[in-house]
mmCIF file with all atom_site columns, C-alpha atoms in Angstrom:
data_model
loop_
_atom_site.group_PDB
_atom_site.id
_atom_site.type_symbol
_atom_site.label_atom_id
_atom_site.label_alt_id
_atom_site.label_comp_id
_atom_site.label_asym_id
_atom_site.label_entity_id
_atom_site.label_seq_id
_atom_site.pdbx_PDB_ins_code
_atom_site.Cartn_x
_atom_site.Cartn_y
_atom_site.Cartn_z
_atom_site.occupancy
_atom_site.B_iso_or_equiv
_atom_site.pdbx_formal_charge
_atom_site.auth_seq_id
_atom_site.auth_comp_id
_atom_site.auth_asym_id
_atom_site.auth_atom_id
_atom_site.pdbx_PDB_model_num
ATOM 1  C CA . MET A 1 1  ? 101.573 108.183 89.317 1.00 51.00 ? 116 MET A CA 1
ATOM 2  C CA . MET A 1 2  ? 104.450 107.015 91.519 1.00 57.00 ? 117 MET A CA 1
ATOM 3  C CA . ILE A 1 3  ? 105.571 103.420 91.176 1.00 63.00 ? 118 ILE A CA 1
ATOM 4  C CA . ARG A 1 4  ? 106.182 101.620 94.433 1.00 69.00 ? 119 ARG A CA 1
ATOM 5  C CA . VAL A 1 5  ? 108.014 98.316  94.276 1.00 71.00 ? 120 VAL A CA 1
ATOM 6  C CA . ASN A 1 6  ? 108.120 95.680  96.992 1.00 69.00 ? 121 ASN A CA 1
ATOM 7  C CA . HIS A 1 7  ? 111.762 94.673  96.513 1.00 73.00 ? 122 HIS A CA 1
ATOM 8  C CA . VAL A 1 8  ? 111.456 91.504  98.604 1.00 77.00 ? 123 VAL A CA 1
ATOM 9  C CA . GLN A 1 9  ? 108.551 90.237  96.503 1.00 73.00 ? 124 GLN A CA 1
ATOM 10 C CA . LEU A 1 10 ? 110.327 91.311  93.326 1.00 77.00 ? 125 LEU A CA 1
ATOM 11 C CA . GLN A 1 11 ? 113.440 89.288  94.152 1.00 79.00 ? 126 GLN A CA 1
ATOM 12 C CA . LYS A 1 12 ? 111.425 86.261  95.265 1.00 77.00 ? 127 LYS A CA 1
ATOM 13 C CA . SER A 1 13 ? 109.399 86.326  92.056 1.00 74.00 ? 128 SER A CA 1
ATOM 14 C CA . LEU A 1 14 ? 112.362 86.914  89.759 1.00 77.00 ? 129 LEU A CA 1
ATOM 15 C CA . ASN A 1 15 ? 114.355 84.035  91.190 1.00 78.00 ? 130 ASN A CA 1
ATOM 16 C CA . GLU A 1 16 ? 111.702 81.566  90.000 1.00 83.00 ? 131 GLU A CA 1
ATOM 17 C CA . VAL A 1 17 ? 111.779 82.789  86.373 1.00 90.00 ? 132 VAL A CA 1
ATOM 18 C CA . GLN A 1 18 ? 113.656 80.811  83.730 1.00 93.00 ? 133 GLN A CA 1
ATOM 19 C CA . TYR A 1 19 ? 116.302 83.117  82.256 1.00 94.00 ? 134 TYR A CA 1
ATOM 20 C CA . PRO A 1 20 ? 116.922 84.525  79.744 1.00 97.00 ? 135 PRO A CA 1
ATOM 21 C CA . VAL A 1 21 ? 113.422 86.000  79.534 1.00 97.00 ? 136 VAL A CA 1
ATOM 22 C CA . SER A 1 22 ? 111.697 88.632  77.412 1.00 97.00 ? 137 SER A CA 1
ATOM 23 C CA . LYS A 1 23 ? 109.801 91.538  78.926 1.00 97.00 ? 138 LYS A CA 1
ATOM 24 C CA . LYS A 1 24 ? 106.556 90.042  77.611 1.00 97.00 ? 139 LYS A CA 1
ATOM 25 C CA . ASP A 1 25 ? 107.218 86.656  79.251 1.00 96.00 ? 140 ASP A CA 1
ATOM 26 C CA . LEU A 1 26 ? 108.371 88.311  82.460 1.00 94.00 ? 141 LEU A CA 1
ATOM 27 C CA . ILE A 1 27 ? 105.087 90.218  82.733 1.00 95.00 ? 142 ILE A CA 1
ATOM 28 C CA . PHE A 1 28 ? 103.076 87.098  81.883 1.00 94.00 ? 143 PHE A CA 1
ATOM 29 C CA . TYR A 1 29 ? 104.891 85.114  84.581 1.00 92.00 ? 144 TYR A CA 1
ATOM 30 C CA . ALA A 1 30 ? 104.399 87.885  87.152 1.00 90.00 ? 145 ALA A CA 1
ATOM 31 C CA . GLU A 1 31 ? 100.668 88.086  86.392 1.00 92.00 ? 146 GLU A CA 1
ATOM 32 C CA . GLU A 1 32 ? 100.351 84.306  86.715 1.00 92.00 ? 147 GLU A CA 1
ATOM 33 C CA . LYS A 1 33 ? 102.147 84.387  90.088 1.00 88.00 ? 148 LYS A CA 1
ATOM 34 C CA . GLY A 1 34 ? 99.967  87.245  91.370 1.00 87.00 ? 149 GLY A CA 1
ATOM 35 C CA . VAL A 1 35 ? 102.775 89.661  92.236 1.00 84.00 ? 150 VAL A CA 1
ATOM 36 C CA . ASP A 1 36 ? 101.679 92.968  93.695 1.00 83.00 ? 151 ASP A CA 1
ATOM 37 C CA . GLU A 1 37 ? 100.498 95.771  91.454 1.00 86.00 ? 152 GLU A CA 1
ATOM 38 C CA . GLY A 1 38 ? 103.543 97.959  92.108 1.00 82.00 ? 153 GLY A CA 1
ATOM 39 C CA . VAL A 1 39 ? 105.859 95.273  90.745 1.00 85.00 ? 154 VAL A CA 1
ATOM 40 C CA . LEU A 1 40 ? 103.615 94.718  87.721 1.00 89.00 ? 155 LEU A CA 1
ATOM 41 C CA . ARG A 1 41 ? 103.520 98.458  86.951 1.00 89.00 ? 156 ARG A CA 1
ATOM 42 C CA . ALA A 1 42 ? 107.312 98.588  87.086 1.00 89.00 ? 157 ALA A CA 1
ATOM 43 C CA . LEU A 1 43 ? 107.705 95.519  84.862 1.00 93.00 ? 158 LEU A CA 1
ATOM 44 C CA . ARG A 1 44 ? 105.318 96.992  82.282 1.00 95.00 ? 159 ARG A CA 1
ATOM 45 C CA . ARG A 1 45 ? 107.480 100.115 82.021 1.00 93.00 ? 160 ARG A CA 1
ATOM 46 C CA . LEU A 1 46 ? 110.751 98.250  81.476 1.00 95.00 ? 161 LEU A CA 1
ATOM 47 C CA . PRO A 1 47 ? 112.536 98.480  78.129 1.00 95.00 ? 162 PRO A CA 1
ATOM 48 C CA . ASN A 1 48 ? 111.401 95.836  75.654 1.00 97.00 ? 163 ASN A CA 1
ATOM 49 C CA . GLN A 1 49 ? 114.442 93.572  75.673 1.00 97.00 ? 164 GLN A CA 1
ATOM 50 C CA . GLN A 1 50 ? 115.776 90.199  76.773 1.00 97.00 ? 165 GLN A CA 1
ATOM 51 C CA . TYR A 1 51 ? 116.811 89.940  80.443 1.00 96.00 ? 166 TYR A CA 1
ATOM 52 C CA . GLU A 1 52 ? 119.586 87.484  81.222 1.00 95.00 ? 167 GLU A CA 1
ATOM 53 C CA . THR A 1 53 ? 119.394 87.403  85.048 1.00 92.00 ? 168 THR A CA 1
ATOM 54 C CA . PRO A 1 54 ? 117.230 88.604  87.951 1.00 89.00 ? 169 PRO A CA 1
ATOM 55 C CA . THR A 1 55 ? 119.905 91.241  88.559 1.00 88.00 ? 170 THR A CA 1
ATOM 56 C CA . ASP A 1 56 ? 119.370 92.624  85.039 1.00 93.00 ? 171 ASP A CA 1
ATOM 57 C CA . VAL A 1 57 ? 115.678 93.097  85.818 1.00 92.00 ? 172 VAL A CA 1
ATOM 58 C CA . SER A 1 58 ? 116.360 94.655  89.232 1.00 88.00 ? 173 SER A CA 1
ATOM 59 C CA . GLN A 1 59 ? 118.875 97.073  87.751 1.00 91.00 ? 174 GLN A CA 1
ATOM 60 C CA . ALA A 1 60 ? 116.484 98.072  84.969 1.00 93.00 ? 175 ALA A CA 1
ATOM 61 C CA . ILE A 1 61 ? 113.745 98.736  87.527 1.00 90.00 ? 176 ILE A CA 1
ATOM 62 C CA . GLY A 1 62 ? 116.197 100.746 89.628 1.00 88.00 ? 177 GLY A CA 1
ATOM 63 C CA . ARG A 1 63 ? 117.088 102.906 86.615 1.00 92.00 ? 178 ARG A CA 1
ATOM 64 C CA . LEU A 1 64 ? 113.381 103.342 85.861 1.00 89.00 ? 179 LEU A CA 1
ATOM 65 C CA . LEU A 1 65 ? 112.608 104.465 89.416 1.00 85.00 ? 180 LEU A CA 1
ATOM 66 C CA . ILE A 1 66 ? 115.511 106.937 89.377 1.00 88.00 ? 181 ILE A CA 1
ATOM 67 C CA . ALA A 1 67 ? 114.337 108.392 86.058 1.00 89.00 ? 182 ALA A CA 1
ATOM 68 C CA . ILE A 1 68 ? 110.779 108.786 87.355 1.00 83.00 ? 183 ILE A CA 1
ATOM 69 C CA . SER A 1 69 ? 112.036 110.405 90.548 1.00 84.00 ? 184 SER A CA 1
ATOM 70 C CA . MET A 1 70 ? 114.164 112.874 88.568 1.00 87.00 ? 185 MET A CA 1
ATOM 71 C CA . LEU A 1 71 ? 111.197 113.750 86.338 1.00 86.00 ? 186 LEU A CA 1
ATOM 72 C CA . LEU A 1 72 ? 109.003 114.363 89.355 1.00 85.00 ? 187 LEU A CA 1
ATOM 73 C CA . GLN A 1 73 ? 111.652 116.572 90.978 1.00 85.00 ? 188 GLN A CA 1
ATOM 74 C CA . SER A 1 74 ? 112.193 118.606 87.814 1.00 85.00 ? 189 SER A CA 1
ATOM 75 C CA . SER A 1 75 ? 108.452 119.158 87.406 1.00 79.00 ? 190 SER A CA 1
ATOM 76 C CA . GLN A 1 76 ? 108.337 120.647 90.911 1.00 74.00 ? 191 GLN A CA 1
ATOM 77 C CA . LEU A 1 77 ? 110.995 123.294 90.159 1.00 60.00 ? 192 LEU A CA 1
#
């Protein structure tokens, strides 16, 4: 299953979070705010760690999306 992330909604949502934040609290906050399912799927797959800034979360999601893309490409070889 491919994860699609609405980056505008992600940034808007992340800017309202009180940092630092745990993955668990980040997901809870996103569910409470009703962010789209693509963002929630991405947040659920993040490493279980403390995030200091919205940029930390965005970068982690970017790394996740790259890893998934590489896996999908290698499975098609």
